[in-house]
Coordinates of C-alpha atoms and ligand atoms in Angstrom, one line a residue:
X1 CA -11.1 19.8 6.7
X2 CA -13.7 17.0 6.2
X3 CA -10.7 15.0 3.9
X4 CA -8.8 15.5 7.0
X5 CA -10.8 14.4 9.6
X6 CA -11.8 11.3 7.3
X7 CA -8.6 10.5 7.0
X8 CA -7.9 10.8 11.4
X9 CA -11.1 8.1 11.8
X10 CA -9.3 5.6 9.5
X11 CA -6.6 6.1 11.9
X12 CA -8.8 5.9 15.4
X13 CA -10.3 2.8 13.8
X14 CA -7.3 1.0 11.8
X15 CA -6.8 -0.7 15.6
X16 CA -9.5 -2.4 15.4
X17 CA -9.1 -4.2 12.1
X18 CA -11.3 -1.5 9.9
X19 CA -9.0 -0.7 6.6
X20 CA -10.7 1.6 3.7
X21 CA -13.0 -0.2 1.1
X22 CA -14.0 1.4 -1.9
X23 CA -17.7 1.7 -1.5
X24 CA -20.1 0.6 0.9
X25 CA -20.9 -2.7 -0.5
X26 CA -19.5 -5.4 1.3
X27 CA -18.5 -2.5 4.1
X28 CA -18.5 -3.5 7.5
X29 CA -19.3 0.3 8.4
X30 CA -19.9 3.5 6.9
X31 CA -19.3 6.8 8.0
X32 CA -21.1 9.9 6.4
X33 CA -18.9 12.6 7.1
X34 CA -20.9 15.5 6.5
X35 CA -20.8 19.4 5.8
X36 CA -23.7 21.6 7.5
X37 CA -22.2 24.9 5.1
X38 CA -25.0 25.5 3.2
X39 CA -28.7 23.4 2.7
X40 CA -27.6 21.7 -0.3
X41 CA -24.6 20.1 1.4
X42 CA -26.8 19.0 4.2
X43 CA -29.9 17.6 2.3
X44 CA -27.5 15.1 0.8
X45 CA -26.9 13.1 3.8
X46 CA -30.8 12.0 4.0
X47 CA -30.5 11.0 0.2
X48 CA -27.6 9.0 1.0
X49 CA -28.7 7.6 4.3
X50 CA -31.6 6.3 1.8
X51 CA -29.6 4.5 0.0
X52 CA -27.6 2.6 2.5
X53 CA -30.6 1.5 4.5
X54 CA -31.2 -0.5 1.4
X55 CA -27.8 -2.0 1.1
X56 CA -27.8 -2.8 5.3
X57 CA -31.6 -4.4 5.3
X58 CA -30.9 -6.6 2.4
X59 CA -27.6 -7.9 4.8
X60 CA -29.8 -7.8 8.0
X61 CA -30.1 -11.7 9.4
X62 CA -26.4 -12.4 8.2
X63 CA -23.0 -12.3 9.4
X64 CA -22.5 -9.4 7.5
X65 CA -23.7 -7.0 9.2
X66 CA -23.2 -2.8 8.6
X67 CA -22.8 0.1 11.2
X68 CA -23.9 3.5 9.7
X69 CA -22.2 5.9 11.5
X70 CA -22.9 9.9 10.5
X71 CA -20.2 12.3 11.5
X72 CA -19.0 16.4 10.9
X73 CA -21.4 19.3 11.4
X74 CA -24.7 18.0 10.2
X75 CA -24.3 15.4 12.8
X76 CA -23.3 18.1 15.6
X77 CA -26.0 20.3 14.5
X78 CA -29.1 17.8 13.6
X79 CA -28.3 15.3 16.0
X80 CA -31.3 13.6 17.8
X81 CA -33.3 14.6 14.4
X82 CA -31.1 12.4 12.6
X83 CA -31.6 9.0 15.0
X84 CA -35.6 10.4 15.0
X85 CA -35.5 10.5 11.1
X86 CA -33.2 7.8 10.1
X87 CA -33.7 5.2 12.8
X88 CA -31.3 2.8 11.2
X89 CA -28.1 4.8 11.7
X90 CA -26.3 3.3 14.9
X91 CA -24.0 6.2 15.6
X92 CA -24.0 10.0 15.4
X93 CA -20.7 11.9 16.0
X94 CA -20.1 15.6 16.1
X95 CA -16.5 16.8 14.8
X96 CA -15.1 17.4 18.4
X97 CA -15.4 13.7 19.5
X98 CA -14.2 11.3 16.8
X99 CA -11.3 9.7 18.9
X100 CA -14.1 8.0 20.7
X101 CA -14.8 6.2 18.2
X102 CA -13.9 3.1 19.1
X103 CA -16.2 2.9 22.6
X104 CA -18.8 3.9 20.4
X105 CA -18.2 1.1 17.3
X106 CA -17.9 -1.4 20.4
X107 CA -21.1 -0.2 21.9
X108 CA -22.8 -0.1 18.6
X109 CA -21.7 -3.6 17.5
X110 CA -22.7 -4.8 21.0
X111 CA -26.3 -3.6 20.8
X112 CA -26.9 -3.7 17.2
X113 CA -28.7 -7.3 17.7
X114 CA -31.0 -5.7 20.3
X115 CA -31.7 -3.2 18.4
X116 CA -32.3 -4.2 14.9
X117 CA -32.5 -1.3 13.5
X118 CA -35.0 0.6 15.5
X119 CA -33.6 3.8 17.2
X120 CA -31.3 4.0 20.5
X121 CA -28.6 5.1 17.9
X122 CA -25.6 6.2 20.3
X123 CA -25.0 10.0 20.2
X124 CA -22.0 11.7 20.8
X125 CA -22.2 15.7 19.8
X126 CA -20.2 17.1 23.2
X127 CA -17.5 19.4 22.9
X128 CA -14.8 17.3 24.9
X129 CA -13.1 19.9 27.2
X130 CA -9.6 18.0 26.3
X131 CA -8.7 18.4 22.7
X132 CA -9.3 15.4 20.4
X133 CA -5.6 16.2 19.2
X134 CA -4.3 14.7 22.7
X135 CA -6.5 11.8 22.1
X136 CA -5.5 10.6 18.4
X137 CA -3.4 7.7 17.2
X138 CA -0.3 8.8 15.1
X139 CA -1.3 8.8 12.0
X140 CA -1.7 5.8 10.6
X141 CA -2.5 6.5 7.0
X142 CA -0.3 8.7 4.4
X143 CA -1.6 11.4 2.1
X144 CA 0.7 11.0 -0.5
X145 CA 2.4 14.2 -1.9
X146 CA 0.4 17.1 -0.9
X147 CA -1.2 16.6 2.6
X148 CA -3.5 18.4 5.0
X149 CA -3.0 19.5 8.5
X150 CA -5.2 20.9 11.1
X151 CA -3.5 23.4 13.2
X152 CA -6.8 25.3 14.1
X153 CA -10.5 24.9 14.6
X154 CA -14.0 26.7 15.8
X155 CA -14.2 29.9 15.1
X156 CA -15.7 33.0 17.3
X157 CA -16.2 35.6 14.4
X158 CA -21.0 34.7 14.2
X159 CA -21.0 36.1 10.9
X160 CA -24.3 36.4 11.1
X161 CA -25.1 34.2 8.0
X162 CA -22.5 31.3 8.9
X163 CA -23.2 28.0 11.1
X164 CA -19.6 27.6 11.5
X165 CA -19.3 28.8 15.1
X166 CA -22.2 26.5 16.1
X167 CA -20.9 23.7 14.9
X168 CA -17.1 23.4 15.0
X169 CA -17.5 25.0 18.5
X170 CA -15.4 28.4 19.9
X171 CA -11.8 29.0 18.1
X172 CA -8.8 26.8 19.5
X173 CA -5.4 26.2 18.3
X174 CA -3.4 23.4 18.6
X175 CA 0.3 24.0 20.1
X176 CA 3.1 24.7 17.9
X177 CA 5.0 21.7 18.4
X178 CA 1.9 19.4 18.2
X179 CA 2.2 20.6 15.0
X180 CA 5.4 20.8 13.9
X181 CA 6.0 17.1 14.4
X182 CA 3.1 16.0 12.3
X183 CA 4.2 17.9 9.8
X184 CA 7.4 16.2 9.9
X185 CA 5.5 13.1 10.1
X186 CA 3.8 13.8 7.1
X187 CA 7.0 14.5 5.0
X188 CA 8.8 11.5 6.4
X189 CA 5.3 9.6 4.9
X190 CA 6.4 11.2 1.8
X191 CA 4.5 14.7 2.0
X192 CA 6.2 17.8 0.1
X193 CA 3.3 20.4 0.4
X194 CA 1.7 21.1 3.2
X195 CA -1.3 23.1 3.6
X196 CA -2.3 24.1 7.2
X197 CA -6.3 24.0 8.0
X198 CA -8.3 26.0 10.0
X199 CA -12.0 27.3 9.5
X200 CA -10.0 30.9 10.5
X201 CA -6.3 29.2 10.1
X202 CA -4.8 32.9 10.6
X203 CA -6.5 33.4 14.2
X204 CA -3.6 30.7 14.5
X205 CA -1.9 31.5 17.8
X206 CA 0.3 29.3 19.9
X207 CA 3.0 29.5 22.6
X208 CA 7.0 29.9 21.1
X209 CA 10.0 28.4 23.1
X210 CA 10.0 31.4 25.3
X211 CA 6.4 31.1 26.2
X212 CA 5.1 34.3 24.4
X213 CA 2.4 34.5 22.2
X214 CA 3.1 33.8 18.7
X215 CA 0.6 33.7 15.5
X216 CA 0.7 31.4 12.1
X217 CA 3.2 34.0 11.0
X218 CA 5.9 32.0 13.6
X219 CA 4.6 28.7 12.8
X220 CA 5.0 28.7 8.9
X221 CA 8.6 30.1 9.4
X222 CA 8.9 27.1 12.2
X223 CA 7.5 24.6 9.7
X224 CA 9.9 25.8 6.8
X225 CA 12.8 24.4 8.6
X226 CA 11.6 20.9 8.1
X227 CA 13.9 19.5 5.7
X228 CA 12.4 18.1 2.3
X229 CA 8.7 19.6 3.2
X230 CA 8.8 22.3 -0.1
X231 CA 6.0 23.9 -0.2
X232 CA 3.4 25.0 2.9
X233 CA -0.2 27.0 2.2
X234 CA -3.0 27.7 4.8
X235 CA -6.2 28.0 4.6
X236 CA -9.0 29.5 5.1
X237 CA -7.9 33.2 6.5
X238 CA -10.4 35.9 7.6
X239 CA -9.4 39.2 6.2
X240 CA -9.1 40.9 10.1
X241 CA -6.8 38.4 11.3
X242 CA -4.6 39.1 8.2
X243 CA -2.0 40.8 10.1
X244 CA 1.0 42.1 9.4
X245 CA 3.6 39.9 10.2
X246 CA 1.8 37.5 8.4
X247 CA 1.7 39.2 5.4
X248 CA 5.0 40.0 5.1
X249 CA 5.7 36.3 5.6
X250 CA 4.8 35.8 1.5
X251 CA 7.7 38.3 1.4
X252 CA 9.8 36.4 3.3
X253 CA 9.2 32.3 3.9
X254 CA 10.4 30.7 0.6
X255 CA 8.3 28.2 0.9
X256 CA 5.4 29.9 1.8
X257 CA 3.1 29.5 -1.7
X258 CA 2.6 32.6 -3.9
X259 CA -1.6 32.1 -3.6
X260 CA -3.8 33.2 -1.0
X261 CA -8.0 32.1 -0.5
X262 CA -9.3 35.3 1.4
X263 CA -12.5 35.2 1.8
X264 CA -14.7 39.2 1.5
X265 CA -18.0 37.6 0.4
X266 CA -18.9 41.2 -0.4
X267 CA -17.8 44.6 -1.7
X268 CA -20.7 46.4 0.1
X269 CA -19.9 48.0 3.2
X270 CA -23.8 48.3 4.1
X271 CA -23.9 44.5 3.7
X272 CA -20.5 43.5 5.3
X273 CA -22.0 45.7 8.3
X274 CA -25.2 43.2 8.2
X275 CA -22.9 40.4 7.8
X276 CA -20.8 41.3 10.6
X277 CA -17.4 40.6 8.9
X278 CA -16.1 43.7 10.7
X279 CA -14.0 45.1 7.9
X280 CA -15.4 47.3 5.2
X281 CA -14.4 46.7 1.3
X282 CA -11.7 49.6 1.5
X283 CA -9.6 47.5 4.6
X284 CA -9.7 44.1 2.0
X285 CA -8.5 46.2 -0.6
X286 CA -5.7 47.7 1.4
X287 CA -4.5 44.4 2.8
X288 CA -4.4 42.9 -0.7
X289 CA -2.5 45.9 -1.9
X290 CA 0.1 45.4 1.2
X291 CA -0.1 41.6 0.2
X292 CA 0.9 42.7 -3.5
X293 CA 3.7 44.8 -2.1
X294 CA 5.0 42.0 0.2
X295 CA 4.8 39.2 -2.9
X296 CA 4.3 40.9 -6.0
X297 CA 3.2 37.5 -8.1
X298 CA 0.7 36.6 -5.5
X299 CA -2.4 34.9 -6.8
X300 CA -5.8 36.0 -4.9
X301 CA -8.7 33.7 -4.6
X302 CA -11.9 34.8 -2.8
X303 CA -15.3 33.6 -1.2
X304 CA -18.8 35.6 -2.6
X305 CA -22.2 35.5 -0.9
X306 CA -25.3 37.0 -3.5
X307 CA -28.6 37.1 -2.5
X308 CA -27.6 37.9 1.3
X309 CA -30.8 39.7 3.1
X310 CA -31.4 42.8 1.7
X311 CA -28.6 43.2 -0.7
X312 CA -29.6 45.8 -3.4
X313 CA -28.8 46.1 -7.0
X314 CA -26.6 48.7 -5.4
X315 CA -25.0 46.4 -3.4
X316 CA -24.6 43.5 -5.7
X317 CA -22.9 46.4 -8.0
X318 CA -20.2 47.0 -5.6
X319 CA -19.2 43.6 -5.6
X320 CA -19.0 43.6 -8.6
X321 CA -16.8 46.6 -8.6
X322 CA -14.5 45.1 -6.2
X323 CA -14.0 42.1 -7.7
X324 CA -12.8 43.8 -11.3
X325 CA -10.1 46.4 -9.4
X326 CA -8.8 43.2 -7.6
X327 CA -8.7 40.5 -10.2
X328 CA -9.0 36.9 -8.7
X329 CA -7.4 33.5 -10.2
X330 CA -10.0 31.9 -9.1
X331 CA -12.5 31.8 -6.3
X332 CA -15.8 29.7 -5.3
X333 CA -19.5 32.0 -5.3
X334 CA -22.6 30.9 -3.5
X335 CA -26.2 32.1 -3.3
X336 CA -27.0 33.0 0.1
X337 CA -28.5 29.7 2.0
X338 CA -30.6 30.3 5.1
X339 CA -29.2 28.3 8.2
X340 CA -31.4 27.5 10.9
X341 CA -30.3 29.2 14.2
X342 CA -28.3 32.1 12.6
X343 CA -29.0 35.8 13.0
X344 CA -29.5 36.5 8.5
X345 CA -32.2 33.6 8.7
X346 CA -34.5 35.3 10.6
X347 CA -34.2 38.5 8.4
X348 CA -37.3 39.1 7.0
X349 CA -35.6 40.9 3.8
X350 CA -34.4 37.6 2.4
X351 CA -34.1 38.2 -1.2
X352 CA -35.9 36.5 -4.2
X353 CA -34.3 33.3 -5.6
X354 CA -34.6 34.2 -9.1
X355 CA -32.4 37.1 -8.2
X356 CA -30.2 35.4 -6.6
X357 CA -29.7 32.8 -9.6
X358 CA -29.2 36.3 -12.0
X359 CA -26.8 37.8 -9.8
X360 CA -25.0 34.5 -9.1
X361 CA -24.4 33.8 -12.6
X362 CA -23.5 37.4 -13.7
X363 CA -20.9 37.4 -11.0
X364 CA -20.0 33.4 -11.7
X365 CA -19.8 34.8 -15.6
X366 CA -16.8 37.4 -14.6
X367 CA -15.0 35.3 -11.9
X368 CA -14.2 33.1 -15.0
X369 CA -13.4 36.0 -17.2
X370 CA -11.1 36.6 -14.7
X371 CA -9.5 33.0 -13.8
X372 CA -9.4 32.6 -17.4
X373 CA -7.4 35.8 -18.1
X374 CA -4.9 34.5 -15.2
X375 CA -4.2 31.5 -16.8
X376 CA -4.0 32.7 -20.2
X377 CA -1.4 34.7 -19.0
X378 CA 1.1 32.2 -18.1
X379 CA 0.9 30.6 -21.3
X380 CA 4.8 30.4 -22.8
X381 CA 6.1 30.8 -19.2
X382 CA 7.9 28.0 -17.5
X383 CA 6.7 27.0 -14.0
X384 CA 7.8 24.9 -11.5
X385 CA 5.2 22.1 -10.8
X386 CA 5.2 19.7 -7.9
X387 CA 4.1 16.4 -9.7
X388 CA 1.3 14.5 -7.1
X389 CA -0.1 12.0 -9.5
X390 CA -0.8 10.4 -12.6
X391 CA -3.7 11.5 -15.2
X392 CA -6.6 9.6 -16.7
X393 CA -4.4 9.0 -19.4
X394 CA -1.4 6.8 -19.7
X395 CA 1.4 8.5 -19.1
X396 CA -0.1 12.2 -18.2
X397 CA 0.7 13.6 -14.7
X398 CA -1.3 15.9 -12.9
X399 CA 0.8 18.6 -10.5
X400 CA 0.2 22.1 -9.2
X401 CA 2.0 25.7 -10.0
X402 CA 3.2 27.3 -7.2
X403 CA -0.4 30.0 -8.1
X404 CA -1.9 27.0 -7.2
X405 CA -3.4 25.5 -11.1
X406 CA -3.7 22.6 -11.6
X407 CA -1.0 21.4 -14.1
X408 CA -1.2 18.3 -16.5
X409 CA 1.6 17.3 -18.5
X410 CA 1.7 14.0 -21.3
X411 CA 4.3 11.7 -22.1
X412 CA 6.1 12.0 -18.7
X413 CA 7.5 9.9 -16.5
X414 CA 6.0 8.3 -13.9
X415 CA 9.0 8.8 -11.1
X416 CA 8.6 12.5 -11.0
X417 CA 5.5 11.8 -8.8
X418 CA 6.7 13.6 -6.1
X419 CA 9.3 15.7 -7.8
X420 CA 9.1 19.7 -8.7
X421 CA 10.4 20.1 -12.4
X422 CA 9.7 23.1 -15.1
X423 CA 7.2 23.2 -16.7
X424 CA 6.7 25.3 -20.0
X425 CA 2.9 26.2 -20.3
X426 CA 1.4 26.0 -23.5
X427 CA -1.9 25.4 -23.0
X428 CA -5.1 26.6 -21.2
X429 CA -7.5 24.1 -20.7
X430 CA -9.7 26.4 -18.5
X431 CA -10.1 24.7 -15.2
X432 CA -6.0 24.0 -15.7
X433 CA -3.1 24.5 -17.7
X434 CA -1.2 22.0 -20.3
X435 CA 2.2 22.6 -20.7
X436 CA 5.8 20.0 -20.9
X437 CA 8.7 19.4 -18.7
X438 CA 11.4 20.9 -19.4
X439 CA 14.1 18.8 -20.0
X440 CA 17.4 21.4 -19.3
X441 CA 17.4 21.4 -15.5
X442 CA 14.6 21.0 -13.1
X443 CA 13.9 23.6 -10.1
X444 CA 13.9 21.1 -7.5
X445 CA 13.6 23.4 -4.2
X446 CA 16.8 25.5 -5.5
X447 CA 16.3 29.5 -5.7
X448 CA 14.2 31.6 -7.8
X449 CA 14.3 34.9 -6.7
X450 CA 15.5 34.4 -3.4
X451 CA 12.3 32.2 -2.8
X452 CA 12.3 28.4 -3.2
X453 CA 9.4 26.9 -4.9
Ligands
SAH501 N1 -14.0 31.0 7.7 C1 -14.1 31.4 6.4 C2 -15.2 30.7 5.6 C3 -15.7 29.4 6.0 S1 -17.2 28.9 5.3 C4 -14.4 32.9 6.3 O1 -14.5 33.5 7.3 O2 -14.4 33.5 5.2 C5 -16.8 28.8 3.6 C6 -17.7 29.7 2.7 O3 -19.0 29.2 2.6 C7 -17.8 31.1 3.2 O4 -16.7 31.9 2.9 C8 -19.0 31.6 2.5 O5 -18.7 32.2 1.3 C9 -19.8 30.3 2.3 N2 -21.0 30.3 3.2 C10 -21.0 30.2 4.6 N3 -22.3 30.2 5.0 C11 -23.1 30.4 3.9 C12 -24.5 30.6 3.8 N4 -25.3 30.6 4.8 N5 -24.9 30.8 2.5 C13 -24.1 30.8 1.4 N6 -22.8 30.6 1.6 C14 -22.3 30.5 2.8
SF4_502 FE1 -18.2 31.4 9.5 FE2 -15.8 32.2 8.6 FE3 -17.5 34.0 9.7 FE4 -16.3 32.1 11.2 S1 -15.3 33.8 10.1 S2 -18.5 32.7 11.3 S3 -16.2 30.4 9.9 S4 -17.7 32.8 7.7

C-alpha cells in the first residue's frame, strides 16, 4: 500500500513542478514514506533521517535547498516525537492526509528560511472526515504492467498484537465506481493486472446500481468487464471476512488469479483467542478446503506470528501442524514485535527472544520446504506468464504465473513486455522459476478451462 500511496504524492505534487529523481542527492524534497508494522521497519526511518540531515546541511546557505518530508504510519503514530527528535524534518504527514500536500510544501518552503532547521516542522496526522480519494489528482503517473489499487483502508478488527487500526484509522471503502474507473484508467495507462489493496481488502463493501450493499465479491466481477485488464488479485484478506460469495468467485471470475495471501498467523486456538483473530484453526482450514473446492489449482500463501505472548511449545507445535496439512507456496513469518499502545505489549508473558529466533527459523526452515516443493512441481508444465519487464541480463524477461511465481525467461523478446505467452518450466531457481516461451501459440487471455488467464 506504501508503493501505492508513493506513487498518489508524485501525483498531488507533479503540479507543482516536483518529477521523481533517483536519490536524494540533488532532490529538491524527500519523502520518507514509512511502515509502523513491526520495530524494525520503524527504527529505520531515524537511520535514514540521519543520513539526509547530512546531505541538507551541507546544501543549507544555497539555492538548493531540501524539504524532508516523513509520511505513512510511523509519521501518524510518532508524530510530535519525530519533529522533537529530528528537528530538521519540515513536514510530518499521516496516511489519511497526503492530498494536502501541496499547502503543506508551500508552507514549508515559505518558512523554511525562518526556521533553518530548528523545529516548528508542520504536522498533519488528522483523519480528514472527507476521504483523500475525493481530494486526489487523476493519476498522473503509470505503473506499468501490473499496478496497484486501493479500494479499501483502516481496519476495525484490534488484533490485539497489530498497530494497524491505530494508524490507518477505522475501516472505510471507497465506492465501487470510484473504483472501477481507475481501474480502467490504469489499463488505458497500459495496466493488465490488477491487484486491489486493502489492509482487510475483503471487508470490501460498496453500494451496486440498485443501492444495496455489495462486497469485493461484486466488485472483482464489475472490474472483469474492463476490456484488456487480464488478470485482477486482492490483497490482504482476513480469514472472517472470507465469505462465501467471495470464495466461489475463484470458481467463477476468469480473471480472478488462482493465488490467495490469507493471513492465520497461528494454528493455536488458545493463541488466536489471545490474539483476537476471532476464528479458531479448524474455521481457516474449512474455508481453505471450500476455497480448494471452488478453484481446485489454487495457490495459498499465509502470514505467521512466533514468539506471540505466551505461546507454548504446544502452541508453536500446532502451527506447525497446520501449516504441513495445508501446504503453502509461499508465505512471509515474523517474530512477534511489541507495539507500543497495543493490548499483547503489555502482556507480561512476552516470550524469550532466543525462542523466538529457534521457532522462527524451524518454521522459516518448512515454509521453504514447502514453497520449494510447489515450485518443483510445475517443472515440465507450461504456464501462461504475463511478461512485466526485462531481467538483469540482456535479453531475459521477468513475468509472473498465474500462482503468482515469479517467472524469468532468456533469449526473449523484448515486445512481449506486456504480453501473456506459455511458458514451459524447466527450472527452479528457488525464489522463481526458469522456464522458455513457447513458440506454438501463446495463451493470450483465450480459455483454459473455462477460466482466462
Ligand atoms: N490485515 C492483515 C495483515 C496486516 S499486517 C491480517 O489481518 O492478516 C501484515 C502482517 O504483519 C500480519 O499479518 C502479521 O503477520 C504481521 N504483524 C503485524 N503486527 C505484528 C507484530 N506486532 N509483530 C510481528 N508481526 C506482526
Ligand atoms: Fe492488523 Fe490485520 Fe488484525 Fe486489522 S485484521 S488489526 S490489520 S492484523
Amino acid at each position: 500500500m506504501n508503493v501505492y500511496d508513493s506513487a498518489r504524492m508524485a501525483d498531488v505534487l507533479a503540479p507543482l513542478g516536483y518529477v521523481s529523481s533517483s536519490g536524494p542527492d540533488g532532490a529538491d524534497m524527500v519523502i520518507l514514506n514509512t511502515c509502523h508494522i513491526r520495530e524494525r521497519a520503524s527504527e529505520k526511518v531515524y537511520s535514514e533521517l540521519g543520513r539526509l540531515r547530512k546531505i541538507k546541511k551541507a546544501r543549507t546557505g544555497s539555492n538548493n535547498k531540501m524539504v524532508i518530508a516523513v509520511a505513512g504510519c510511523v509519521a501518524q503514530a510518532e508524530g510530535e516525537e519525530i519533529l522533537r527528535r529530528a528537528p530538521y524534518v519540515d513536514i510530518v504527514l499521516g496516511p489519511q492526509t497526503y492530498h494536502r500536500l501541496p499547502e503543506m510544501v508551500a508552507l514549508a518552503t515559505r518558512a523554511s528560511d525562518k526556521r533553518n532547521g530548528n523545529g516548528n516542522g508542520i504536522l498533519d496526522t488528522e483523519f480528514p472526515v472527507s476521504s483523500k480519494f475525493d481530494h486526489l489528482p487523476v493519476e498522473n503517473s503509470s505503473q506499468g504492467i501490473s499496478a496497484f489499487l486501493s479500494v479499501q483502508e483502516g481496519c476495525d478488527k484490534f488484533c490485539t498484537f497489530c498497530v494497524v487500526p491505530y494508524t490507518r484509522g477505522v475501516e472505510f471503502s471507497r465506492p465501487i465506481e470510484q473504483v472501477f474507473e481507475e481501474a480502467q484508467r490504469l489499463v488505458k495507462k497500459g495496466a493488465r493486472e490488477i491487484t486491489l489493496l486493502g489492509q482487510n481488502v475483503n471487508a470490501y463493501h460498496g453500494k451496486n446500481e440498485t443501492g444495496s450493499e455489495v462486497g469485493l465479491s461484486y466488485l472483482i466481477e464489475r472490474l472483469s468487464e474492463i476490456t484488456g485488464l487480464d488478470r485482477l488479485r486482492y490483497t490482504t484478506s482476513h480469514p472472517k471476512d472470507m465469505d462465501e460469495s467471495l470464495i466461489n468467485s475463484h470458481g467463477k471470475v476468469g480473471t480472478l488469479m488462482p493465488y490467495l495471501h490469507l493471513p492465520v498467523q497461528s494454528g493455536s486456538d488458545r493463541i488466536l483467542a489471545a490474539m483476537n483473530r476471532r476464528h479458531t484453526a479448524e474455521e481457516y482450514l474449512n474455508i481453505i478446503h471450500s476455497l480448494r473446492k471452488a478453484r481446485p489449482d489454487i495457490a495459498l500463501s499465509s502470514d505467521f506470528i512466533v514468539g506471540f505472548p505466551g505461546e507454548t511449545e504446544a502452541d508453536f507445535e500446532a502451527t506447525i501442524a497446520l501449516i504441513k496439512e495445508i501446504k503453502f507456496s509461499q508465505a512471509y513469518s515474523f517474530k512477534y514485535s511489541i507495539r507500543p499502545g497495543t493490548p499483547a505489549g503489555m502482556l507480561n508473558d512476552q516470550v524469550d527472544d532466543s525462542v523466538k529466533n529457534e521457532r522462527l527459523a524451524y518454521l522459516q526452515s518448512v515454509l521453504l520446504e514447502q514453497q520449494n516443493d510447489y515450485n518443483s512441481s510445475k517443472i515440465g508444465k507450461e504456464l501462461p506468464v504475463l511478461f512485466e519487464r526485462q531481467g538483469r541480463h540482456e535479453g531475459q524477461l521477468i513475468g509472473r504465473s498465474p500462482y503468482n511465481q515469479s517467472v524469468s525467461v532468456n533469449d526473449a523478446p523484448a515486445d512481449l513486455i506486456g504480453a501473456i505467452r506459455n511458458v514451459k518450466i524447466d527450472s527452479n531457481l528457488s525464489h522463481s522459476l526458469g522456464g522458455k516461451v513457447v513458440e506454438h501459440g501463446g495463451l493470450g487471455s483465450s480459455a483454459v478451462n473455462g477460466n482466462s488467464l
